Every structure is written in C-alpha cells, then in structure tokens.
PDB file of C-alpha atoms in Angstrom:
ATOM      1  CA  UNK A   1       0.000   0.000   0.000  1.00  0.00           C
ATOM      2  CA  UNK A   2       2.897   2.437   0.854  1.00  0.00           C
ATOM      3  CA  UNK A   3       4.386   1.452  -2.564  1.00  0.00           C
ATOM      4  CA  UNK A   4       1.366   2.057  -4.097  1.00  0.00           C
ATOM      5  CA  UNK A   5       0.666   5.444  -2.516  1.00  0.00           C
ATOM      6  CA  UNK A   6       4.183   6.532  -3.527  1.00  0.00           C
ATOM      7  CA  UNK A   7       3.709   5.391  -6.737  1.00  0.00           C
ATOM      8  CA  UNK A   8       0.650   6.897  -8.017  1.00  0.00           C
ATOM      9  CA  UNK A   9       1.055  10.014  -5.713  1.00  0.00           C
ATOM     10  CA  UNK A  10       4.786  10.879  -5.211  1.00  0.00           C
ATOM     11  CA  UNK A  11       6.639   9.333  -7.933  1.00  0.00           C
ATOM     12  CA  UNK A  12       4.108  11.732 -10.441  1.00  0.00           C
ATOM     13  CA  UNK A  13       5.477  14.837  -8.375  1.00  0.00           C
ATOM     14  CA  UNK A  14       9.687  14.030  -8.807  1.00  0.00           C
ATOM     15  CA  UNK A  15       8.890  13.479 -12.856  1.00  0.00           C
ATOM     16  CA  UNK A  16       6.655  15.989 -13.774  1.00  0.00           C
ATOM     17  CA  UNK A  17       6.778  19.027 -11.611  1.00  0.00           C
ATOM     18  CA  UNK A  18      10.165  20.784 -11.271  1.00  0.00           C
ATOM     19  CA  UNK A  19      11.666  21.588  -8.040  1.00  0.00           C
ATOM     20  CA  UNK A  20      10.398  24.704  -6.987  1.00  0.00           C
ATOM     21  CA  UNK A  21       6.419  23.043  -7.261  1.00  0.00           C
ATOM     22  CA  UNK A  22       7.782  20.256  -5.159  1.00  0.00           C
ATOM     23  CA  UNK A  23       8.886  22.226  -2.337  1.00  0.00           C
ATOM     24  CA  UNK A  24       5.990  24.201  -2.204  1.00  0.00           C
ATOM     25  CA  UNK A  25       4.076  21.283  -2.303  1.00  0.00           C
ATOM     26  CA  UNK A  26       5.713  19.212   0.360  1.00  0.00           C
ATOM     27  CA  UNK A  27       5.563  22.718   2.453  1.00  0.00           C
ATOM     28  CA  UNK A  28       2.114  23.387   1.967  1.00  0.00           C
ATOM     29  CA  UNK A  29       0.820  19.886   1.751  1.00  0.00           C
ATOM     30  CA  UNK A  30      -0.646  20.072  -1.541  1.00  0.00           C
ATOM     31  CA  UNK A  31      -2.610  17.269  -3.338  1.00  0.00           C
ATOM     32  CA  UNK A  32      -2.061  16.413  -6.672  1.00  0.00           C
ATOM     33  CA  UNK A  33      -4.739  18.701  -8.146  1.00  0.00           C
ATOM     34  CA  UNK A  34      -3.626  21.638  -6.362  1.00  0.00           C
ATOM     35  CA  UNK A  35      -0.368  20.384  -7.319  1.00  0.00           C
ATOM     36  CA  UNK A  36      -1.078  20.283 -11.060  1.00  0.00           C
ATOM     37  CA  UNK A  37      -2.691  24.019 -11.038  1.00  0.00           C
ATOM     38  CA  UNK A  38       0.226  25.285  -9.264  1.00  0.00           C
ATOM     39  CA  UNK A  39       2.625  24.000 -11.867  1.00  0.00           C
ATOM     40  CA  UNK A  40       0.273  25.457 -14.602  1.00  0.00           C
ATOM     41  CA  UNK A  41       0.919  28.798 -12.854  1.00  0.00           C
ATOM     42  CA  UNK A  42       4.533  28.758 -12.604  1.00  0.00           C
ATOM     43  CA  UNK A  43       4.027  27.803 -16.379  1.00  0.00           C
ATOM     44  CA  UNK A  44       1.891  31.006 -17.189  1.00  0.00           C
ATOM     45  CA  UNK A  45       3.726  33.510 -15.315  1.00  0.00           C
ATOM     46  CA  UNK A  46       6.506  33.051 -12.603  1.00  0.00           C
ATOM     47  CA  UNK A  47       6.209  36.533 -11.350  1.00  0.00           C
ATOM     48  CA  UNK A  48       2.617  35.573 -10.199  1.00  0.00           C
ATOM     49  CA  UNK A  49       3.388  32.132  -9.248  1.00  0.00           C
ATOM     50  CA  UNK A  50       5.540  34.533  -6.676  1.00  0.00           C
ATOM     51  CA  UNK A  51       3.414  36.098  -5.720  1.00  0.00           C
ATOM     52  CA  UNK A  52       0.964  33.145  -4.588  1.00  0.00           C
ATOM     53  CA  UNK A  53       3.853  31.262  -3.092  1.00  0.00           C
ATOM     54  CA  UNK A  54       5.600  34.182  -1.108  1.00  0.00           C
ATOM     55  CA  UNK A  55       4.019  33.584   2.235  1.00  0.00           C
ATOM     56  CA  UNK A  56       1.625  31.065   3.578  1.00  0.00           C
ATOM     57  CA  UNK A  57      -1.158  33.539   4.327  1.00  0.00           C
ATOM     58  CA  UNK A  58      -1.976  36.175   1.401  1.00  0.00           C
ATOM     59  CA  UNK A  59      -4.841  38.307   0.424  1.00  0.00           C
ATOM     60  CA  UNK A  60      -7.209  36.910  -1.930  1.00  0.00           C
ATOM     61  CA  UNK A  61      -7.581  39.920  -3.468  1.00  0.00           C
ATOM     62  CA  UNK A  62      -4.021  40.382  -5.192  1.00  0.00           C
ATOM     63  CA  UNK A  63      -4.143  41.829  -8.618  1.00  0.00           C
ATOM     64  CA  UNK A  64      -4.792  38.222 -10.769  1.00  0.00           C
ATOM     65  CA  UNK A  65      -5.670  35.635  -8.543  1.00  0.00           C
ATOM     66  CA  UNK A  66      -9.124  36.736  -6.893  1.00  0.00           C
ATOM     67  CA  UNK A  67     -10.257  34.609  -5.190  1.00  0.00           C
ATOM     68  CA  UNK A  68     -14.536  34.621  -3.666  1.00  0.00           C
ATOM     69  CA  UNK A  69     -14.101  34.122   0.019  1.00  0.00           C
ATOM     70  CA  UNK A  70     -15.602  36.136   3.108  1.00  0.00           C
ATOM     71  CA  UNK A  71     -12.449  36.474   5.094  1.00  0.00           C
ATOM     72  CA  UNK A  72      -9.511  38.450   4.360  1.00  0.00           C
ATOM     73  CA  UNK A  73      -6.108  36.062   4.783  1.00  0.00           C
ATOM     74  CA  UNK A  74      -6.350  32.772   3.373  1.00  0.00           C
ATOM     75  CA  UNK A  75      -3.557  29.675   2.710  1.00  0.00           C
ATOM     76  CA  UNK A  76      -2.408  28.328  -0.002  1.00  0.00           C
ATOM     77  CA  UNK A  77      -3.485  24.861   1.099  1.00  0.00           C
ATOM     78  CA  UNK A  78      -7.049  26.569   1.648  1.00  0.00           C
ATOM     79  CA  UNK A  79      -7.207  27.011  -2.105  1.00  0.00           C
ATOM     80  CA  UNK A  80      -8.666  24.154  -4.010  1.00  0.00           C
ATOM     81  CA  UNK A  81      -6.695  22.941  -7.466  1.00  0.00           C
ATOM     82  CA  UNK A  82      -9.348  24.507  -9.331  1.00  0.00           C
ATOM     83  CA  UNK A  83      -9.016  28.060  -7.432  1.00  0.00           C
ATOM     84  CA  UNK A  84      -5.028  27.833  -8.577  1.00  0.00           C
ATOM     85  CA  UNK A  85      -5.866  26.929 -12.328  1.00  0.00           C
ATOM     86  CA  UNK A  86      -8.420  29.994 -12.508  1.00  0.00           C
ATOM     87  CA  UNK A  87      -5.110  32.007 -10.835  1.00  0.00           C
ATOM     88  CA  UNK A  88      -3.695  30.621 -13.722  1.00  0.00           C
ATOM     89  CA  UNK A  89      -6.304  31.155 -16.594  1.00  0.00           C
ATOM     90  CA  UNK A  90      -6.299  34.754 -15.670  1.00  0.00           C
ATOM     91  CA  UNK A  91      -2.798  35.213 -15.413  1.00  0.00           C
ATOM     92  CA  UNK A  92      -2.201  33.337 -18.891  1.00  0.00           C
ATOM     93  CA  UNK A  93      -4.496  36.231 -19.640  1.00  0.00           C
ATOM     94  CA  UNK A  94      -2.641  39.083 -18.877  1.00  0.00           C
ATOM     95  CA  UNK A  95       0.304  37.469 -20.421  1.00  0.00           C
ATOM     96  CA  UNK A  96      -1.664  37.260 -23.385  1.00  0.00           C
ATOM     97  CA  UNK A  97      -2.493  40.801 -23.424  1.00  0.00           C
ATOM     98  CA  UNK A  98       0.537  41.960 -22.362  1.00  0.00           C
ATOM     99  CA  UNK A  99       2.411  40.697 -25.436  1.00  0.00           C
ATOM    100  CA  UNK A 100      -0.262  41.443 -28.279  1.00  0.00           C
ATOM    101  CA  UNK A 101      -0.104  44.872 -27.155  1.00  0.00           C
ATOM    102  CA  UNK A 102       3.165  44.611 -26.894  1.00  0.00           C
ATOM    103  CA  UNK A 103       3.136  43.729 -30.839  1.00  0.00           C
ATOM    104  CA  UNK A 104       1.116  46.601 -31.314  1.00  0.00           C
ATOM    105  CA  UNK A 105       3.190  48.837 -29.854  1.00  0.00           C
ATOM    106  CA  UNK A 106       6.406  47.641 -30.913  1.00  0.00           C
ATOM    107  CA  UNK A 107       5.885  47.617 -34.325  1.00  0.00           C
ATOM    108  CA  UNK A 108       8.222  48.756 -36.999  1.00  0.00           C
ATOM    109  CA  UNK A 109       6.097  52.122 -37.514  1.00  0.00           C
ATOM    110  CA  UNK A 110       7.944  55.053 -37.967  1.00  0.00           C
ATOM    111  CA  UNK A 111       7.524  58.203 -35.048  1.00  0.00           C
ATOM    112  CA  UNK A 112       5.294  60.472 -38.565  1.00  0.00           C
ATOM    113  CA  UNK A 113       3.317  57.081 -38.782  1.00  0.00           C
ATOM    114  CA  UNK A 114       2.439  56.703 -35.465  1.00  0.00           C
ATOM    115  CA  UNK A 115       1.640  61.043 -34.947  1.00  0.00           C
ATOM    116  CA  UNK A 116      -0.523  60.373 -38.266  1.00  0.00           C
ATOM    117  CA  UNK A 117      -2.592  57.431 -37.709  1.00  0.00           C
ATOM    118  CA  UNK A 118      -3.397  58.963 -33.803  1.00  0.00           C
ATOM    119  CA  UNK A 119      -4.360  62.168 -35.593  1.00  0.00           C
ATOM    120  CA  UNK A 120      -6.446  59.918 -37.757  1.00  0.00           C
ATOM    121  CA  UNK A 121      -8.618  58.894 -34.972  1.00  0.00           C
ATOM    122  CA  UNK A 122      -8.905  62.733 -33.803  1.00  0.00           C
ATOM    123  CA  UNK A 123      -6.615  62.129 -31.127  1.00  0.00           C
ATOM    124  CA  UNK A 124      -5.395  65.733 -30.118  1.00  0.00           C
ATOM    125  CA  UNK A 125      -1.892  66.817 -30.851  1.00  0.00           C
ATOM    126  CA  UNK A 126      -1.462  67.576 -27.108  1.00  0.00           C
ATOM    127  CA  UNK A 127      -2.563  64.152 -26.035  1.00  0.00           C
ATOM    128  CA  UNK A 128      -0.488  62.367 -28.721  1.00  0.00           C
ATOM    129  CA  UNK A 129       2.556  64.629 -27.598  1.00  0.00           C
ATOM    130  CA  UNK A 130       2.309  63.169 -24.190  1.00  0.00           C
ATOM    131  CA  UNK A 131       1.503  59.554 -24.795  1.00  0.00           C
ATOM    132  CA  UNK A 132       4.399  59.419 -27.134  1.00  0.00           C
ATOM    133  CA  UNK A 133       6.746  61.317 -25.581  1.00  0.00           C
ATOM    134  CA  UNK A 134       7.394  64.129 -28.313  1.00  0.00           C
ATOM    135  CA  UNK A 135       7.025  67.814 -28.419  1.00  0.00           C
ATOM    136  CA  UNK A 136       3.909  68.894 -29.029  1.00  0.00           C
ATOM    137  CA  UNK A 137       5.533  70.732 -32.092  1.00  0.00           C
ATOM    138  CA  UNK A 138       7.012  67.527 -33.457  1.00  0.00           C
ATOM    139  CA  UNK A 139       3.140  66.103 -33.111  1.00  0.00           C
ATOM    140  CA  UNK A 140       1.418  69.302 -35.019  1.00  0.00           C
ATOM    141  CA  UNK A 141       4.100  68.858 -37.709  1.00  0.00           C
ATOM    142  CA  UNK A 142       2.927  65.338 -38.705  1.00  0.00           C
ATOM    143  CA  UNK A 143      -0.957  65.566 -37.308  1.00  0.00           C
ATOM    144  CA  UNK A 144      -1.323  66.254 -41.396  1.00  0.00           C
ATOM    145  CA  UNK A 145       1.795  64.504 -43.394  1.00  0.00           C
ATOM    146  CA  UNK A 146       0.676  65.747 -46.619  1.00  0.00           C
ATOM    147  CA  UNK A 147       3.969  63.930 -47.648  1.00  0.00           C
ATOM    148  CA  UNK A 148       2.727  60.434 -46.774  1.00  0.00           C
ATOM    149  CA  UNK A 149      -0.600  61.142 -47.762  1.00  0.00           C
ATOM    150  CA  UNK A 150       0.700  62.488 -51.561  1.00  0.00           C
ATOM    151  CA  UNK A 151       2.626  59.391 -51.393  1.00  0.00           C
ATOM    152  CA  UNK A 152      -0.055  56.855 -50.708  1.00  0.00           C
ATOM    153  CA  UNK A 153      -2.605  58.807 -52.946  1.00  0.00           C
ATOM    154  CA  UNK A 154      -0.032  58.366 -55.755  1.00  0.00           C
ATOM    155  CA  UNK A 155       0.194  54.441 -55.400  1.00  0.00           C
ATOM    156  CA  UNK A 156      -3.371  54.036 -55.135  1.00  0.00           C
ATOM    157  CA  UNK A 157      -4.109  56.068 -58.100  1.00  0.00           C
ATOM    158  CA  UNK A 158      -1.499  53.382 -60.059  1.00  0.00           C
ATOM    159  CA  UNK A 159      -4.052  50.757 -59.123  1.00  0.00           C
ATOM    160  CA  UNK A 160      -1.625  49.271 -56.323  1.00  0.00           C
ATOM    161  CA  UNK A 161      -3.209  46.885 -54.219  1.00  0.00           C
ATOM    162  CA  UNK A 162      -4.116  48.680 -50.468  1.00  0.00           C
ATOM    163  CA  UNK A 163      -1.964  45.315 -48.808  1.00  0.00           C
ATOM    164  CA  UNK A 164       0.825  46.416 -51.159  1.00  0.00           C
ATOM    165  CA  UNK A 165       1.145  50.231 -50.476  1.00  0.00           C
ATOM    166  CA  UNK A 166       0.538  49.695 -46.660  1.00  0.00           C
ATOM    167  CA  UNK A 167       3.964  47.311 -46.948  1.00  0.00           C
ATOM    168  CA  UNK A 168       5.678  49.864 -48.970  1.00  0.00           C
ATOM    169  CA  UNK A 169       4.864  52.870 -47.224  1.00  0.00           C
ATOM    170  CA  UNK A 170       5.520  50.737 -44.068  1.00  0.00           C
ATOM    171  CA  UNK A 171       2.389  51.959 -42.877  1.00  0.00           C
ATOM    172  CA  UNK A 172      -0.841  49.642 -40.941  1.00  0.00           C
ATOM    173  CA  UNK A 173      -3.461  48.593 -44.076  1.00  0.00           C
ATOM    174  CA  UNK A 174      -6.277  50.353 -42.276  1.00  0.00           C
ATOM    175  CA  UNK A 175      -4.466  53.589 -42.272  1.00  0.00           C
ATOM    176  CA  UNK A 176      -4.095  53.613 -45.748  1.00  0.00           C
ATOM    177  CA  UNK A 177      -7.956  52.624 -46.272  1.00  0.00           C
ATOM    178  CA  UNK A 178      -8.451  55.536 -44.348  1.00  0.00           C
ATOM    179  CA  UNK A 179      -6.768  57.342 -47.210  1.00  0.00           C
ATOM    180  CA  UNK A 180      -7.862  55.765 -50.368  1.00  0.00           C
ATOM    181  CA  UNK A 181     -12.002  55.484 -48.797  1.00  0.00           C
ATOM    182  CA  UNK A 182     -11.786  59.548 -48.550  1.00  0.00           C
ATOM    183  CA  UNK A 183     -15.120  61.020 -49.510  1.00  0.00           C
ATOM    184  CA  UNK A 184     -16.627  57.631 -50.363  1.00  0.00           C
ATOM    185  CA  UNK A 185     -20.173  57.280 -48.810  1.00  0.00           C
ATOM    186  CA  UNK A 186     -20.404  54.706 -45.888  1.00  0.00           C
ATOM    187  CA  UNK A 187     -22.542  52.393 -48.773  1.00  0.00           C
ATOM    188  CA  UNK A 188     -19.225  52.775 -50.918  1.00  0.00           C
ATOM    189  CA  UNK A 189     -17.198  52.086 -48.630  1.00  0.00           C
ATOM    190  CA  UNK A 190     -19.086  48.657 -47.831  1.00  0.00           C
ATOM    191  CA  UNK A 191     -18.523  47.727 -51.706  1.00  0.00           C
ATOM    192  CA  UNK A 192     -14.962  48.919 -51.004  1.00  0.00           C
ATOM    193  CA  UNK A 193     -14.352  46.590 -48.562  1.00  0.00           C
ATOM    194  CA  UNK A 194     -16.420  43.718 -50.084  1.00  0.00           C
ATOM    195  CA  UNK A 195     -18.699  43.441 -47.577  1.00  0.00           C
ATOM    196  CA  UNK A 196     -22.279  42.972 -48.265  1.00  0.00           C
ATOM    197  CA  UNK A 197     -24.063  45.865 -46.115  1.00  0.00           C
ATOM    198  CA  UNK A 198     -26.939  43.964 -43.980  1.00  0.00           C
ATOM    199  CA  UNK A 199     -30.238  44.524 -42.391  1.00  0.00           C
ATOM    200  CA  UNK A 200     -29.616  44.732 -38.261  1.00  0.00           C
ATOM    201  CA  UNK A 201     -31.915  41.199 -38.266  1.00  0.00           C
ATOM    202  CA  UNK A 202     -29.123  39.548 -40.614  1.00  0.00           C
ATOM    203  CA  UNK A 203     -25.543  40.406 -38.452  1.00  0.00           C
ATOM    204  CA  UNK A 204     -24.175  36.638 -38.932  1.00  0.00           C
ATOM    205  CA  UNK A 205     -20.859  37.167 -39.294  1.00  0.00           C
ATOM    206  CA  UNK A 206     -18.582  33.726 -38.898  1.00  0.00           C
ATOM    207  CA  UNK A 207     -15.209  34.952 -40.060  1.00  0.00           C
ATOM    208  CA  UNK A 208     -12.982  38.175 -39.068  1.00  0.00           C
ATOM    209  CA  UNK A 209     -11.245  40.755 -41.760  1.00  0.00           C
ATOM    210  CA  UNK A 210      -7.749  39.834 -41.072  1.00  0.00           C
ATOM    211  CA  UNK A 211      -6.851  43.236 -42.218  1.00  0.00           C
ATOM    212  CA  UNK A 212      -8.806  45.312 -39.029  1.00  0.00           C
ATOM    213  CA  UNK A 213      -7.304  44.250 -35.228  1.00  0.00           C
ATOM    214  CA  UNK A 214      -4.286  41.925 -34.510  1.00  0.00           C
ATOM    215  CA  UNK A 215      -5.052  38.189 -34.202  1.00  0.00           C
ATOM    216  CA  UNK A 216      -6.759  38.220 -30.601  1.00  0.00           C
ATOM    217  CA  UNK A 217      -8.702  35.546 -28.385  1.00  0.00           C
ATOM    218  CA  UNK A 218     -12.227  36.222 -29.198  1.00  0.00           C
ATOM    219  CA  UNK A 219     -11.926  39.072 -31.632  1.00  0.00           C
ATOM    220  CA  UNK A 220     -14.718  40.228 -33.184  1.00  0.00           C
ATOM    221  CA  UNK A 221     -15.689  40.852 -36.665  1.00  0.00           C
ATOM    222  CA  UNK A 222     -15.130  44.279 -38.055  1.00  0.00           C
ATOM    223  CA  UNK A 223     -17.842  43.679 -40.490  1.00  0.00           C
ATOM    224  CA  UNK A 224     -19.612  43.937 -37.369  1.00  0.00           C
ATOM    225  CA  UNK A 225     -18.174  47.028 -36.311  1.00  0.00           C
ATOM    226  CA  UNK A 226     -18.298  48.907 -39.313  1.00  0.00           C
ATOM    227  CA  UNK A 227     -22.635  47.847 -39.785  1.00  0.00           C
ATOM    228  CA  UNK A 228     -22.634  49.408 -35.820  1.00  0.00           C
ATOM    229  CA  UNK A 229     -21.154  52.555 -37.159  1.00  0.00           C
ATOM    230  CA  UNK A 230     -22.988  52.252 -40.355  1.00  0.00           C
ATOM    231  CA  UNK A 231     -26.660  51.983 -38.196  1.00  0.00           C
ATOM    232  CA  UNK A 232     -25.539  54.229 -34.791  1.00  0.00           C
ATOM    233  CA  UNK A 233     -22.898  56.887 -35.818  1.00  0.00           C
ATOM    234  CA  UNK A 234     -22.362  59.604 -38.124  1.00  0.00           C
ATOM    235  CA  UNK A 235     -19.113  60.231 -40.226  1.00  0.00           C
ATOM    236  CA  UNK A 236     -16.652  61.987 -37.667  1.00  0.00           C
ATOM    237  CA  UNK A 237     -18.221  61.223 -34.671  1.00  0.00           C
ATOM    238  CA  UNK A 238     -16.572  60.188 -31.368  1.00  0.00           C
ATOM    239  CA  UNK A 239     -16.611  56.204 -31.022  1.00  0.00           C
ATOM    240  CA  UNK A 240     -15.791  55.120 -27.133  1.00  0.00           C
ATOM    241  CA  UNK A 241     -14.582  50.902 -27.334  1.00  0.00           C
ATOM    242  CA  UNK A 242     -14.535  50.237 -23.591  1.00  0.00           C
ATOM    243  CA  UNK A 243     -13.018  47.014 -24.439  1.00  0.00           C
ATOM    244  CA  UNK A 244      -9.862  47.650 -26.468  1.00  0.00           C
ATOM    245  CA  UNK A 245      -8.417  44.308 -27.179  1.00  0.00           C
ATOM    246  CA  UNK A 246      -7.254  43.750 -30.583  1.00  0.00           C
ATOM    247  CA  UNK A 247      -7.709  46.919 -31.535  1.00  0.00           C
ATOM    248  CA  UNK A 248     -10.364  45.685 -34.372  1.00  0.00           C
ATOM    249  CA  UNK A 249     -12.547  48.668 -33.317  1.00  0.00           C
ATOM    250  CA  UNK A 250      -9.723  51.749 -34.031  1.00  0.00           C
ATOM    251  CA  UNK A 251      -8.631  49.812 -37.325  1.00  0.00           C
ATOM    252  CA  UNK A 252     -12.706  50.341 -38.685  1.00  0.00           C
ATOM    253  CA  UNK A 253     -12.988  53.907 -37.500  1.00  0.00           C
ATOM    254  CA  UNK A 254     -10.372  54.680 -39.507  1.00  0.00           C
ATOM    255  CA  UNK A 255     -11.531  53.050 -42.800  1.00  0.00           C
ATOM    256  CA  UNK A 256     -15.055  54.726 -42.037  1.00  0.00           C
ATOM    257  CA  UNK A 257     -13.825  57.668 -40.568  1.00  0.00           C
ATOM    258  CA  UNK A 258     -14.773  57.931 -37.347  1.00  0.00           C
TER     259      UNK A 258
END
C-alpha cells in the first residue's frame, strides 16, 4: 500500500513538476490537483506564481488571482486545485495581453506614422505629444503629413493593391484605407471593402477581416463594427470601445472615418 501510494502520488510529483512546485508542495501539503494548477501557474507567469507562493497567508484579493471568500487572509493549502488553475487562466491572460499589445506597440512604424494614424482617430496633438513622448511641435508637424498622404494617394491612383502600399509605405493597411475610402459614402465604402451591407436582423458574421485588429482571443468581426457605425454613428463622430483588445474597433474607424 505504501508502494502504491508513492507510486501513483509521489513518484508523479519528482517526474513531472520541477523543483520549486515540489517544495511548495511538500511545504504546503498540496494534493495532486492543487499540485497540477500550481505547476500550470509557474508555467503562465513566474512573477505571479511569486506572488501566490511568497508567504503562507496572502490576500485573496491580489491583482490576478481573486479569489470569492468572506475572510480576508487565506492559505495556499485553503485554495482548491481549481481556485489555482483559474489564478492561472487569468494570469495566462494578462500574459496574453501583455504581449499582443506589446506587438502593437512595438511595431516597426515610424515616429510620422504613429503622430498620423493617432491624428487619424482625432486624437489631439497635445494628447499624442504626451503619450508618445514628443514635443507637441514635433506632433502638429505630422498631425497632417501631406507627404505620406501624396505618397499613398499616388500608389493608389497606379491601381496598387491597399496590402501592397501599406507594406511599402511601411504603414498599418487600415491607415491607408483611411486614405484611399476619402469622400466615399459609408454604402461605398461597404462595396470597397467587399462586404455585403446587412439589415440589423441579418448580423451573422462567422469569419474576421484579417486586415482590421491583430489576431486576438475572441476578436470580433469588423464587419460587425463597421454595420454598428454604419446603423448608430455619423461620419466623424466620437466612437468610445470600452473594451480595447485587438484593436479591431480603431482599425474600422479609420476606414469609415470615425
């Protein structure tokens, strides 16, 4: 029986949890499913995995793992395997998050690219000055870019493919829709886009525009954000997207200028 015990319970532990899970384990007097959710964790994110394991007692309400209890300390031991794995889920979360924006962010844009696209949305010159951290001068001077503008205008008018100036001009493909769906009607800009402009009762949409928003867990459609402007919102009005994930939601304000 003691073979037994150590083989289906211990032996698991030595092969497939490294040693950091295993003294926190034998410390803590974890089972095998809390065991399991607390190697998930150190898997997602260490810093969090930290933060969980720091002290015996912690409070349930640390930044990720939130936990639904009455009381305010509680023990590691005291949380259940499926507790630690929803530590984990959220945390994989924020890791997610963290490096899509990241991507967004990081992206091989140019400083005029980035003070143009912001001045695209009607960001104001002071507010892109700060979040940037440029003169305010420096953002006035390319709020307009008449340069990159002539230069995309110029392409387009050659019959170059949108995908194939954006790459050129080094630019994101829904700033330069922006540019070449100027003065186009919202119904043009539907046929523009290929999309087939639908009553509200007929809003199936079962694939995403790879060319609005970054590849993103649950990203919507912007076909379905650009029939919300199309229904709710007037050309150059002020769109608020409390949700701000993949950034689908920018990308289709630009292309129907909002």
């Amino acid at each position: 029986l003691e073979w037994r015990s150590f083989y289906l319970n211990d032996l698991p532990i030595l092969i497939d949890f490294c040693e950091e899970v295993q003294e926190v384990s034998i410390q803590h007097h974890l089972n095998k499913s809390q065991i399991r959710a607390l190697a998930k964790l150190k898997a997602v994110s260490k810093q969090e995995f930290q933060r969980v394991t720091a002290h015996a007692q912690r409070h349930p309400n640390s930044e990720i793992g939130h936990v639904s209890r009455d009381f305010s300390q509680i023990s590691l031991r005291d949380l259940s395997g499926r507790e630690i794995e929803g530590i984990a889920d959220k945390a994989a979360k924020k890791e997610s998050q963290t490096e899509l924006n990241r991507a967004r962010i990081n992206k091989s844009l140019s400083l005029e690219v980035k003070i143009f696209m912001m001045s695209r949305l009607g960001i104001p010159a002071n507010r892109i000055a700060a979040r940037l951290k440029v003169n305010r001068l420096t953002a006035l001077k390319y709020s307009e870019n008449s340069r990159l503008v002539r230069s995309i205008r110029s392409a387009l008018k050659k019959g170059i493919p949108v995908k194939q100036v954006a790459k050129e001009q080094s630019c994101p493909e829904p700033l330069v829709w922006s540019i070449a769906l100027e003065g186009k009607s919202d119904q043009e800009r539907f046929k523009s886009l290929n999309w087939g402009l639908r009553t509200w009762d007929h809003w199936y949409f079962n694939d995403v525009d790879k060319r609005f928003g970054d590849n993103w867990p649950g990203q919507i459609p912007a076909q379905l954000v650009g029939h919300t402007l199309f229904y709710f919102t007037e050309e150059g009005g002020l769109v608020f997207d409390p949700m701000g994930g993949g950034g689908v939601v920018p990308d289709t304000c630009l292309a129907f200028n909002r």
